[in-house]
Amino acid sequence: MRTFENTVCSFCGSLCDDIVLEVEDNVITKARGGCAISRRKFLSAIDSEAPLVDGKEVKFDEAINAAVEILAKARHPLIYGLSSTSSEAQAAAVKLGETLGASVDSTSSVCHGPGTVAKQLVGLPTCTLGEVKNRADVVVFWGCNPVEAHPRHFSRYSVQAKGLLREQGRRDRKVIAVDVRRTATARIADIFLQVAPNEDFQVLTALRAVINGNELREETFGGISPEEIQDVCDVLQSAEYGVFFFGMGLTMTQGTHHNVRQALSLVRDLNRKTAFGVIPMRGHGNVAGTETVLAWQTGYPFGINFSRGYPRYSPGEFTVTDLLSRREVDAALIVASDPAATLPARSANYLGEIPTIVIDPYYSATAKLARVFLPSAPVGVAASGTVYRMDQVPLPLRKVIDSKYPSDHDILLAIDKGVTACSASKEALSMIL
Amino acid sequence: MAFIKEVHAILITGRTLRQGIGVAEGKDSDVYREETSQVELSAGSMAKLGLKHGDRVEVSTDSGVETFLCRPGDLPDNVVFVPYGPPANRLTLNTTEGSGMPGFKGIPCRVRRVIDEDI
Ligand code: SF4
């Protein structure tokens, strides 16, 4: 038996790096320290189905060749997903996208993408989760429910965590929750604002108005009274070090990036009075990495198209939901993501009408629709790599067991090599003819 | 199917702990299937529709119609909640209004009690 200490769990954007794994005969037998989700993830990590083409088991090379053939023939392929794989694989996907002249999008476009657009407009006055743990005395959770989606966020970083200047943990912090639902997170908050659906923008605007010294003249703002707005502003302004976490309750509701623009502007306003940071509460383990990698490789964070030979950026045009709903792509390569189980059915069903290739450690709902399924070694379990935490801190993932399949990264490089060889031979042929 | 009263509400889809455990365990797992086929309604809406925990309800939006088992949730009367998953995806909107973001939250919907499946 081997024991691996301080292993990173890459299921959610909290990336807890204190998991202890016990491995016996190439099987993880115990996973200690993580939450219930993490335990299931590590203990369910086994090699999945064999490579498949048109539902038939094939050798790995044959599946790679089938994928190369589909992509080399396509006029407008889509590469999508990428949030549950390593940043090395994300970089390989961008390279393949450039070779193919493809659209490249990540799950960011259906989670925090609008927040990223807002970040481009306002900037992100941010901090690390270490600073939250050690310094924050006022913590806001707006449109996010970490108790259920990031189960150890409170105890490791933001609420019960005991830090350098917050030795008493929970008792040293004031917690404000804002949500449409009285979630498990709202139930432990000191102040809860129950905002009317789709009206977050009004509440944020009222908060900014008060912080900037204006008087409120309406009777209610998105279901919140002027007195409640004033009380929250008093707490925010009296913070020694405040932190604002926001989730998809802001990015997915009406107003999308306008909501986040207002939230980031509120934090910017607060920085004129005290120290305040903002962190997007990222969901998937390495979705923060998709934006970092895509931005450093192409200049843009998601919704990218290479058809002109250089990257272009257009959310609403080169983003997955739009490309599939408008039936604009003629082949798709899905990496470490399951759009058939996560996108609106009207978009996702189109993946079953075009040749779709899936690279994933698990036989997902999308794999069932796909023409080619390439099983991969699960990253952080049977493959190593780098992932970015929600506060953009990079962490290394370890390989603790062996898989009979290659990593996402190696599969993407092999496809790129195949496509490049294919186009070289086509070019040579056209010169002879 | 025959129906009695209906409630007009706003649909929110989102993550729950059991849904997260289901994703980690595998989308074929019982926990994932069970969790994603539930809808949460306020006590007021459940009373209005004469529902008890576990009754079948039909939720419809501009995208489609789906049947769920209901459970009580701590929600305002005009809000219903469904965990992320394939049944929720038949109700979410694929229009992004130029943002890239489909309609996953804040969707107008109608909720009805299914009172007789055989008709
Ligand atoms: S909170 Fe997130 S990263 Fe931490 S153990 Fe749970 S699933 Fe893993």
Coordinates of C-alpha atoms and ligand atoms in Angstrom, one line a residue:
Chain A
M1 CA 0.0 0.0 0.0
R2 CA 1.2 3.6 -0.8
T3 CA 0.0 6.7 0.9
F4 CA -0.1 10.0 -1.0
E5 CA -0.4 13.1 1.3
N6 CA -1.3 16.7 0.3
T7 CA -3.0 15.6 -2.9
V8 CA -5.1 18.1 -4.8
C9 CA -8.8 17.4 -5.4
S10 CA -9.8 19.0 -8.7
F11 CA -13.5 18.5 -8.6
C12 CA -14.4 22.1 -7.8
G13 CA -12.6 25.5 -8.0
S14 CA -11.6 25.3 -4.3
L15 CA -8.9 22.8 -5.3
C16 CA -8.3 21.6 -1.7
D17 CA -4.7 20.4 -1.5
D18 CA -4.8 18.4 1.7
I19 CA -6.3 15.1 0.5
V20 CA -4.7 11.9 1.7
L21 CA -5.0 8.9 -0.7
E22 CA -4.2 5.3 -0.1
V23 CA -3.5 3.1 -3.1
E24 CA -3.3 -0.6 -3.2
D25 CA -2.8 -2.7 -6.4
N26 CA -3.4 0.4 -8.6
V27 CA -6.7 1.1 -6.9
I28 CA -7.5 4.1 -4.6
T29 CA -8.8 2.3 -1.5
K30 CA -9.2 5.4 0.8
A31 CA -9.6 9.1 0.3
R32 CA -9.4 11.1 3.5
G33 CA -9.8 14.8 4.3
G34 CA -12.0 15.8 1.3
C35 CA -15.7 16.4 1.2
A36 CA -18.4 13.9 0.2
I37 CA -18.1 14.9 -3.5
S38 CA -14.3 14.4 -3.4
R39 CA -14.5 11.0 -1.8
R40 CA -16.9 9.8 -4.5
K41 CA -14.6 11.3 -7.2
F42 CA -11.5 9.5 -6.0
L43 CA -13.1 6.2 -5.2
S44 CA -15.0 6.1 -8.5
A45 CA -11.8 6.6 -10.5
I46 CA -11.5 3.5 -12.6
D47 CA -10.8 3.0 -16.3
S48 CA -13.9 3.4 -18.3
E49 CA -15.2 2.0 -21.7
A50 CA -12.8 1.0 -24.4
P51 CA -12.2 3.4 -27.4
L52 CA -15.3 3.4 -29.6
V53 CA -16.0 4.4 -33.2
D54 CA -19.7 4.3 -34.3
G55 CA -20.4 2.3 -31.1
K56 CA -17.9 -0.4 -31.9
E57 CA -14.8 -1.2 -29.8
V58 CA -11.6 -0.4 -31.7
K59 CA -7.9 0.0 -31.0
F60 CA -6.8 3.3 -29.7
D61 CA -4.9 4.2 -32.9
E62 CA -8.0 3.5 -35.0
A63 CA -10.1 5.9 -32.8
I64 CA -7.4 8.6 -33.2
N65 CA -7.4 8.1 -37.0
A66 CA -11.2 8.3 -37.1
A67 CA -11.0 11.6 -35.1
V68 CA -8.3 13.0 -37.4
E69 CA -10.4 12.1 -40.5
I70 CA -13.5 13.9 -39.1
L71 CA -11.6 17.0 -38.1
A72 CA -9.5 17.3 -41.2
K73 CA -12.6 17.1 -43.4
A74 CA -14.6 19.6 -41.4
R75 CA -15.1 23.1 -42.7
H76 CA -16.0 24.6 -39.3
P77 CA -15.1 22.3 -36.4
L78 CA -15.8 23.3 -32.7
I79 CA -13.4 22.4 -29.8
Y80 CA -15.3 22.7 -26.5
G81 CA -15.1 21.9 -22.8
L82 CA -11.6 21.9 -21.3
S83 CA -12.6 22.9 -17.7
S84 CA -11.9 19.5 -16.1
T85 CA -8.5 18.9 -17.6
S86 CA -5.0 20.2 -17.1
S87 CA -3.7 23.5 -18.4
E88 CA -1.2 21.6 -20.5
A89 CA -4.1 19.9 -22.3
Q90 CA -5.9 23.2 -22.7
A91 CA -2.8 24.6 -24.4
A92 CA -2.7 21.6 -26.7
A93 CA -6.4 22.2 -27.6
V94 CA -5.7 25.8 -28.5
K95 CA -2.8 24.6 -30.8
L96 CA -5.2 22.1 -32.5
G97 CA -7.8 24.8 -32.8
E98 CA -5.3 27.0 -34.7
T99 CA -4.2 24.1 -36.9
L100 CA -7.9 23.4 -37.8
G101 CA -9.1 27.0 -38.1
A102 CA -11.7 25.9 -35.5
S103 CA -13.9 27.7 -33.0
V104 CA -12.6 27.1 -29.5
D105 CA -14.8 27.6 -26.5
S106 CA -14.8 26.4 -22.9
T107 CA -17.5 25.8 -20.3
S108 CA -16.7 29.4 -19.1
S109 CA -19.2 30.6 -21.7
V110 CA -22.0 28.9 -19.8
C111 CA -20.8 29.7 -16.3
H112 CA -18.6 32.7 -15.5
G113 CA -18.1 34.0 -19.1
P114 CA -20.3 37.1 -18.5
G115 CA -18.2 37.8 -15.4
T116 CA -15.1 37.7 -17.5
V117 CA -16.6 40.2 -20.0
A118 CA -17.3 42.5 -17.0
K119 CA -13.8 42.0 -15.8
Q120 CA -12.5 43.2 -19.2
L121 CA -14.7 46.4 -18.8
V122 CA -14.0 47.2 -15.1
G123 CA -10.9 45.2 -14.0
L124 CA -10.8 42.8 -11.1
P125 CA -9.7 44.2 -7.7
T126 CA -8.9 40.7 -6.4
C127 CA -6.9 38.8 -3.8
T128 CA -6.0 35.2 -3.0
L129 CA -7.9 32.7 -0.9
G130 CA -5.0 32.9 1.5
E131 CA -5.6 36.6 2.0
V132 CA -9.3 35.8 2.6
K133 CA -8.4 33.3 5.3
N134 CA -5.9 35.5 7.0
R135 CA -7.5 38.9 6.7
A136 CA -11.2 39.0 5.7
D137 CA -13.6 40.2 8.4
V138 CA -16.6 40.8 6.1
V139 CA -17.4 38.1 3.5
V140 CA -20.2 38.5 0.9
F141 CA -21.6 35.5 -1.0
W142 CA -23.8 36.8 -3.9
G143 CA -25.6 34.3 -6.0
C144 CA -23.5 31.4 -4.9
N145 CA -24.0 28.6 -2.5
P146 CA -20.6 27.2 -1.5
V147 CA -22.2 25.0 1.3
E148 CA -23.5 22.8 -1.5
A149 CA -21.2 23.6 -4.5
H150 CA -17.8 24.1 -2.8
P151 CA -18.4 22.2 0.5
R152 CA -15.0 23.0 2.1
H153 CA -14.7 26.6 1.0
F154 CA -16.0 27.9 4.4
S155 CA -13.7 25.7 6.6
R156 CA -10.6 26.1 4.5
Y157 CA -10.8 29.7 3.3
S158 CA -13.7 32.0 4.0
V159 CA -15.9 31.5 7.1
Q160 CA -14.8 29.1 9.9
A161 CA -11.2 29.1 8.7
K162 CA -8.9 30.5 11.4
G163 CA -6.3 32.9 10.0
L164 CA -3.4 35.1 11.1
L165 CA -5.6 38.2 11.9
R166 CA -8.8 36.2 12.3
E167 CA -7.8 33.7 15.0
Q168 CA -11.4 33.1 16.1
G169 CA -12.5 32.0 12.6
R170 CA -16.3 32.4 12.3
R171 CA -16.6 34.7 15.3
D172 CA -14.2 37.2 13.7
R173 CA -16.2 37.4 10.4
K174 CA -19.5 38.9 9.3
V175 CA -21.2 37.0 6.6
I176 CA -23.6 38.5 4.1
A177 CA -25.5 36.3 1.7
V178 CA -27.6 37.6 -1.3
D179 CA -29.7 35.1 -3.2
V180 CA -33.2 34.5 -4.7
R181 CA -33.4 31.3 -2.6
R182 CA -32.8 30.9 1.1
T183 CA -29.9 28.5 0.5
A184 CA -27.9 26.6 3.0
T185 CA -25.3 29.4 2.6
A186 CA -28.0 32.0 3.4
R187 CA -29.0 30.1 6.5
I188 CA -25.6 30.5 8.2
A189 CA -25.2 34.2 7.1
D190 CA -25.5 37.1 9.6
I191 CA -27.4 39.1 7.0
F192 CA -29.5 37.7 4.2
L193 CA -30.9 39.7 1.4
Q194 CA -33.6 37.8 -0.5
V195 CA -33.5 39.5 -3.9
A196 CA -36.4 39.2 -6.4
P197 CA -35.5 37.0 -9.4
N198 CA -33.7 38.8 -12.2
E199 CA -33.3 42.0 -10.1
D200 CA -29.8 41.8 -8.7
F201 CA -28.8 44.8 -10.9
Q202 CA -31.2 47.0 -9.0
V203 CA -29.9 46.0 -5.6
L204 CA -26.2 46.4 -6.7
T205 CA -27.1 49.9 -8.1
A206 CA -28.8 50.9 -4.9
L207 CA -25.7 49.8 -2.8
R208 CA -23.4 51.7 -5.1
A209 CA -25.6 54.8 -4.8
V210 CA -25.4 54.7 -1.0
I211 CA -21.7 54.0 -0.9
N212 CA -21.2 57.0 -3.2
G213 CA -23.2 59.3 -0.9
N214 CA -26.6 59.4 -2.7
E215 CA -30.0 59.2 -1.1
L216 CA -32.4 56.4 -2.0
R217 CA -35.8 57.6 -3.1
E218 CA -37.7 54.4 -4.1
E219 CA -39.5 52.1 -1.6
T220 CA -37.9 48.9 -2.7
F221 CA -34.9 47.8 -4.9
G222 CA -35.3 44.3 -6.3
G223 CA -37.3 43.3 -3.2
I224 CA -34.9 44.9 -0.7
S225 CA -35.9 48.0 1.4
P226 CA -33.7 51.1 1.6
E227 CA -33.1 50.4 5.4
E228 CA -31.7 46.9 4.5
I229 CA -29.5 48.5 1.8
Q230 CA -28.3 51.1 4.3
D231 CA -27.5 48.3 6.9
V232 CA -25.5 46.3 4.4
C233 CA -23.6 49.4 3.3
D234 CA -22.7 50.2 6.9
V235 CA -21.2 46.6 7.3
L236 CA -19.4 46.8 4.0
Q237 CA -17.8 50.2 4.7
S238 CA -16.8 49.2 8.3
A239 CA -14.8 46.2 7.0
E240 CA -11.1 46.1 7.7
Y241 CA -10.7 43.8 4.8
G242 CA -13.8 42.7 2.8
V243 CA -14.2 40.0 0.2
F244 CA -17.0 39.7 -2.4
F245 CA -17.6 36.2 -3.8
F246 CA -20.1 36.0 -6.7
G247 CA -21.5 33.0 -8.5
M248 CA -23.9 32.1 -11.3
G249 CA -26.8 33.8 -9.5
L250 CA -25.2 37.0 -11.1
T251 CA -23.8 35.6 -14.4
M252 CA -26.8 33.5 -15.4
T253 CA -29.7 35.8 -14.5
Q254 CA -31.1 38.6 -16.7
G255 CA -28.5 41.3 -17.2
T256 CA -25.6 38.7 -17.2
H257 CA -22.4 40.8 -17.6
H258 CA -24.1 44.0 -16.6
N259 CA -24.8 42.5 -13.2
V260 CA -21.2 41.6 -12.7
R261 CA -20.0 45.0 -14.1
Q262 CA -22.1 46.6 -11.3
A263 CA -20.7 44.2 -8.7
L264 CA -17.1 44.8 -9.7
S265 CA -17.8 48.6 -9.7
L266 CA -19.2 48.3 -6.2
V267 CA -16.0 46.6 -5.0
R268 CA -14.0 49.3 -6.8
D269 CA -16.1 52.0 -5.0
L270 CA -15.5 50.2 -1.7
N271 CA -11.8 50.3 -2.2
R272 CA -11.9 54.1 -1.9
K273 CA -13.1 53.6 1.7
T274 CA -11.4 50.4 2.8
A275 CA -9.7 47.3 1.4
F276 CA -12.0 45.0 -0.6
G277 CA -11.3 42.1 -2.9
V278 CA -13.6 40.2 -5.3
I279 CA -13.3 36.5 -6.4
P280 CA -15.5 34.7 -8.9
M281 CA -16.7 31.5 -7.3
R282 CA -15.5 29.2 -10.1
G283 CA -17.2 25.8 -10.4
H284 CA -15.2 23.2 -12.3
G285 CA -11.7 22.3 -11.0
N286 CA -9.8 24.0 -13.8
V287 CA -12.3 26.4 -15.4
A288 CA -10.2 29.3 -14.2
G289 CA -7.3 27.7 -16.1
T290 CA -9.2 27.7 -19.4
E291 CA -9.4 31.5 -19.3
T292 CA -5.8 31.9 -18.2
V293 CA -4.5 29.6 -20.8
L294 CA -6.7 30.8 -23.7
A295 CA -5.9 34.4 -22.8
W296 CA -2.2 33.9 -22.8
Q297 CA -2.2 31.8 -26.0
T298 CA -4.7 33.9 -28.0
G299 CA -5.3 37.1 -26.2
Y300 CA -8.9 36.1 -25.4
P301 CA -10.5 34.0 -22.6
F302 CA -13.3 32.1 -24.4
G303 CA -15.5 32.2 -27.5
I304 CA -12.6 32.2 -30.0
N305 CA -12.5 31.5 -33.7
F306 CA -9.4 30.7 -35.8
S307 CA -11.0 30.5 -39.3
R308 CA -9.1 33.5 -40.6
G309 CA -5.8 32.1 -39.4
Y310 CA -5.6 34.4 -36.4
P311 CA -7.8 34.5 -33.2
R312 CA -11.0 36.4 -33.1
Y313 CA -13.2 36.8 -30.0
S314 CA -17.0 37.1 -30.0
P315 CA -19.2 35.9 -27.1
G316 CA -22.7 35.3 -28.6
E317 CA -21.1 34.3 -31.9
F318 CA -18.3 31.8 -31.3
T319 CA -19.7 30.5 -28.0
V320 CA -21.0 26.9 -27.8
T321 CA -24.7 27.5 -27.2
D322 CA -24.9 29.9 -30.2
L323 CA -22.8 27.8 -32.5
L324 CA -24.9 24.6 -31.8
S325 CA -28.3 26.4 -31.8
R326 CA -27.6 28.0 -35.1
R327 CA -26.1 24.7 -36.5
E328 CA -23.0 26.6 -37.6
V329 CA -20.4 23.9 -36.9
D330 CA -20.1 20.6 -38.9
A331 CA -18.0 18.6 -36.4
A332 CA -17.2 18.8 -32.7
L333 CA -14.4 17.8 -30.4
I334 CA -15.5 17.7 -26.8
V335 CA -12.7 17.5 -24.2
A336 CA -13.3 16.7 -20.5
S337 CA -16.9 18.1 -20.5
D338 CA -20.4 16.8 -20.9
P339 CA -22.5 19.3 -22.9
A340 CA -25.2 16.7 -23.5
A341 CA -25.9 16.8 -19.8
T342 CA -25.3 20.5 -19.2
L343 CA -26.4 22.6 -22.2
P344 CA -30.1 23.4 -23.1
A345 CA -31.3 20.2 -24.9
R346 CA -32.2 22.2 -28.0
S347 CA -28.5 23.0 -28.4
A348 CA -27.0 19.8 -27.1
N349 CA -29.1 17.5 -29.4
Y350 CA -27.3 18.9 -32.5
L351 CA -24.1 17.2 -31.3
G352 CA -25.9 13.9 -32.2
E353 CA -26.5 15.2 -35.8
I354 CA -22.8 16.0 -36.6
P355 CA -19.7 13.9 -36.2
T356 CA -18.7 14.4 -32.6
I357 CA -15.6 13.2 -30.9
V358 CA -15.3 12.9 -27.1
I359 CA -12.1 12.8 -25.1
D360 CA -13.0 12.0 -21.5
P361 CA -12.0 9.6 -18.7
Y362 CA -15.7 8.7 -18.3
Y363 CA -18.3 7.4 -20.8
S364 CA -20.4 10.6 -20.5
A365 CA -23.9 11.5 -21.8
T366 CA -22.1 13.2 -24.7
A367 CA -20.0 10.1 -25.4
K368 CA -23.3 8.3 -26.0
L369 CA -24.1 10.8 -28.8
A370 CA -20.6 10.7 -30.2
R371 CA -19.2 9.0 -33.3
V372 CA -15.8 8.6 -31.7
F373 CA -15.0 8.1 -28.0
L374 CA -11.4 8.3 -26.8
P375 CA -11.1 7.3 -23.1
S376 CA -8.3 9.2 -21.3
A377 CA -6.4 8.9 -18.0
P378 CA -8.2 11.0 -15.4
V379 CA -6.1 14.0 -14.6
G380 CA -5.2 14.3 -10.9
V381 CA -5.6 10.6 -10.5
A382 CA -3.8 8.8 -13.4
A383 CA -2.2 11.8 -15.1
S384 CA -0.4 14.8 -13.7
G385 CA -0.7 18.4 -14.8
T386 CA -1.4 22.0 -13.7
V387 CA -4.7 23.5 -12.6
Y388 CA -5.7 27.0 -11.5
R389 CA -7.7 27.6 -8.3
M390 CA -10.6 30.1 -8.4
D391 CA -8.2 32.8 -7.2
Q392 CA -5.8 32.0 -10.1
V393 CA -3.2 30.3 -8.0
P394 CA -1.7 27.4 -10.0
L395 CA -1.4 24.0 -8.3
P396 CA 0.1 20.7 -9.5
L397 CA -2.0 17.6 -9.9
R398 CA -0.5 14.2 -9.1
K399 CA -0.6 10.8 -10.8
V400 CA -1.3 8.2 -8.1
I401 CA -2.4 5.3 -10.2
D402 CA -1.7 4.1 -13.8
S403 CA -4.3 4.1 -16.5
K404 CA -4.1 2.0 -19.7
Y405 CA -5.1 5.1 -21.6
P406 CA -3.0 8.3 -22.5
S407 CA -3.7 11.7 -20.9
D408 CA -6.0 14.3 -22.6
H409 CA -2.8 16.2 -23.4
D410 CA -1.2 13.3 -25.2
I411 CA -4.4 12.5 -27.1
L412 CA -4.8 16.1 -28.3
L413 CA -1.1 16.2 -29.5
A414 CA -1.6 13.0 -31.4
I415 CA -4.7 14.4 -33.1
D416 CA -2.9 17.6 -34.0
K417 CA 0.0 15.6 -35.4
G418 CA -2.4 13.5 -37.5
V419 CA -4.3 16.6 -38.8
T420 CA -1.1 18.4 -39.7
A421 CA 0.2 15.3 -41.6
C422 CA -3.2 15.0 -43.4
S423 CA -3.1 18.7 -44.5
A424 CA 0.5 18.3 -45.6
S425 CA -0.3 15.3 -47.8
K426 CA -3.3 17.1 -49.2
E427 CA -1.1 20.1 -50.1
A428 CA 1.5 17.8 -51.7
L429 CA -1.2 16.1 -53.7
S430 CA -2.7 19.4 -54.9
M431 CA 0.8 20.4 -56.1
I432 CA 1.3 17.2 -58.1
L433 CA -2.2 17.5 -59.6
Chain B
M1 CA -53.2 13.6 -18.5
A2 CA -55.6 15.8 -16.7
F3 CA -54.6 18.8 -14.5
I4 CA -56.1 21.1 -11.9
K5 CA -54.8 24.5 -11.0
E6 CA -51.5 25.8 -12.3
V7 CA -49.0 28.2 -10.8
H8 CA -47.0 30.7 -12.9
A9 CA -43.5 31.1 -11.5
I10 CA -39.8 31.8 -12.3
L11 CA -37.6 28.7 -12.8
I12 CA -34.1 28.7 -11.4
T13 CA -31.7 25.8 -12.1
G14 CA -28.6 25.2 -10.0
R15 CA -26.2 22.9 -8.2
T16 CA -27.1 20.9 -5.1
L17 CA -24.8 18.7 -3.0
R18 CA -26.5 15.5 -4.0
Q19 CA -26.3 16.5 -7.7
G20 CA -22.5 17.2 -7.2
I21 CA -22.1 13.8 -5.5
G22 CA -24.0 12.2 -8.5
V23 CA -21.7 13.9 -11.0
A24 CA -18.6 12.6 -9.1
E25 CA -20.1 9.1 -8.9
G26 CA -21.3 9.0 -12.5
K27 CA -24.4 10.3 -14.3
D28 CA -25.8 6.8 -14.5
S29 CA -25.9 6.6 -10.7
D30 CA -29.2 6.5 -8.8
V31 CA -28.2 9.5 -6.8
Y32 CA -27.8 11.6 -9.9
R33 CA -31.0 10.4 -11.6
E34 CA -33.0 10.9 -8.4
E35 CA -31.7 14.3 -7.6
T36 CA -32.0 15.7 -11.1
S37 CA -35.7 14.6 -11.4
Q38 CA -36.9 16.6 -8.5
V39 CA -38.4 20.1 -8.4
E40 CA -38.5 22.3 -5.3
L41 CA -41.6 24.4 -4.6
S42 CA -42.5 26.7 -1.8
A43 CA -45.0 25.6 0.9
G44 CA -47.5 28.1 -0.5
S45 CA -47.3 26.7 -4.1
M46 CA -47.5 23.1 -2.8
A47 CA -50.6 24.0 -0.8
K48 CA -52.2 25.9 -3.8
L49 CA -51.7 22.9 -6.1
G50 CA -52.7 20.4 -3.3
L51 CA -49.3 18.7 -3.5
K52 CA -47.4 16.6 -0.9
H53 CA -43.8 15.6 -1.0
G54 CA -43.2 13.1 -3.8
D55 CA -46.2 14.0 -6.0
R56 CA -45.7 14.3 -9.7
V57 CA -45.8 17.8 -11.2
E58 CA -45.3 19.1 -14.8
V59 CA -43.1 22.1 -15.4
S60 CA -43.3 23.9 -18.8
T61 CA -41.3 26.8 -20.3
D62 CA -40.9 28.1 -23.8
S63 CA -38.4 25.4 -24.5
G64 CA -40.3 22.3 -23.4
V65 CA -42.2 20.3 -20.8
E66 CA -40.9 17.9 -18.2
T67 CA -42.4 15.9 -15.3
F68 CA -40.7 16.0 -11.9
L69 CA -41.3 14.7 -8.4
C70 CA -41.9 17.6 -6.0
R71 CA -40.3 18.4 -2.7
P72 CA -40.7 21.4 -0.4
G73 CA -38.0 24.1 -0.6
D74 CA -37.4 27.3 1.3
L75 CA -38.4 29.5 -1.6
P76 CA -40.6 32.5 -2.3
D77 CA -44.0 31.5 -3.8
N78 CA -43.1 32.7 -7.3
V79 CA -39.8 30.7 -7.6
V80 CA -39.3 27.0 -8.4
F81 CA -35.9 25.3 -8.3
V82 CA -34.6 22.3 -10.3
P83 CA -31.1 20.8 -9.9
Y84 CA -28.9 20.9 -13.0
G85 CA -29.3 17.9 -15.2
P86 CA -30.9 16.5 -18.4
P87 CA -34.5 17.1 -17.2
A88 CA -33.7 20.7 -16.3
N89 CA -32.0 21.1 -19.8
R90 CA -35.3 20.4 -21.5
L91 CA -36.6 23.6 -19.9
T92 CA -33.7 25.9 -20.1
L93 CA -33.5 28.4 -23.0
N94 CA -31.0 28.2 -25.8
T95 CA -31.1 31.8 -26.7
T96 CA -28.2 33.9 -25.3
E97 CA -29.1 37.4 -26.5
G98 CA -25.6 37.9 -27.8
S99 CA -23.9 37.0 -24.5
G100 CA -23.1 33.4 -25.0
M101 CA -25.0 32.5 -21.8
P102 CA -28.2 30.5 -22.3
G103 CA -31.2 30.9 -20.0
F104 CA -30.4 28.8 -17.0
K105 CA -32.0 31.0 -14.3
G106 CA -34.9 33.4 -14.1
I107 CA -37.0 31.6 -16.7
P108 CA -40.8 32.1 -16.7
C109 CA -42.6 28.8 -16.3
R110 CA -45.9 27.1 -15.4
V111 CA -46.3 24.4 -12.8
R112 CA -49.2 21.9 -12.7
R113 CA -50.0 18.9 -10.7
V114 CA -50.3 15.7 -12.7
I115 CA -53.5 14.1 -11.3
D116 CA -54.1 11.3 -13.6
E117 CA -51.5 9.7 -15.8
D118 CA -53.8 7.4 -17.6
I119 CA -56.1 9.8 -19.3
Ligands
SF4_1 S1 -14.5 21.4 -1.6 FE1 -14.2 21.0 -3.8 S2 -11.9 20.8 -4.0 FE2 -12.4 20.7 -1.8 S3 -12.6 18.5 -1.5 FE3 -14.7 19.2 -1.9 S4 -14.9 19.0 -4.1 FE4 -12.7 18.8 -3.7

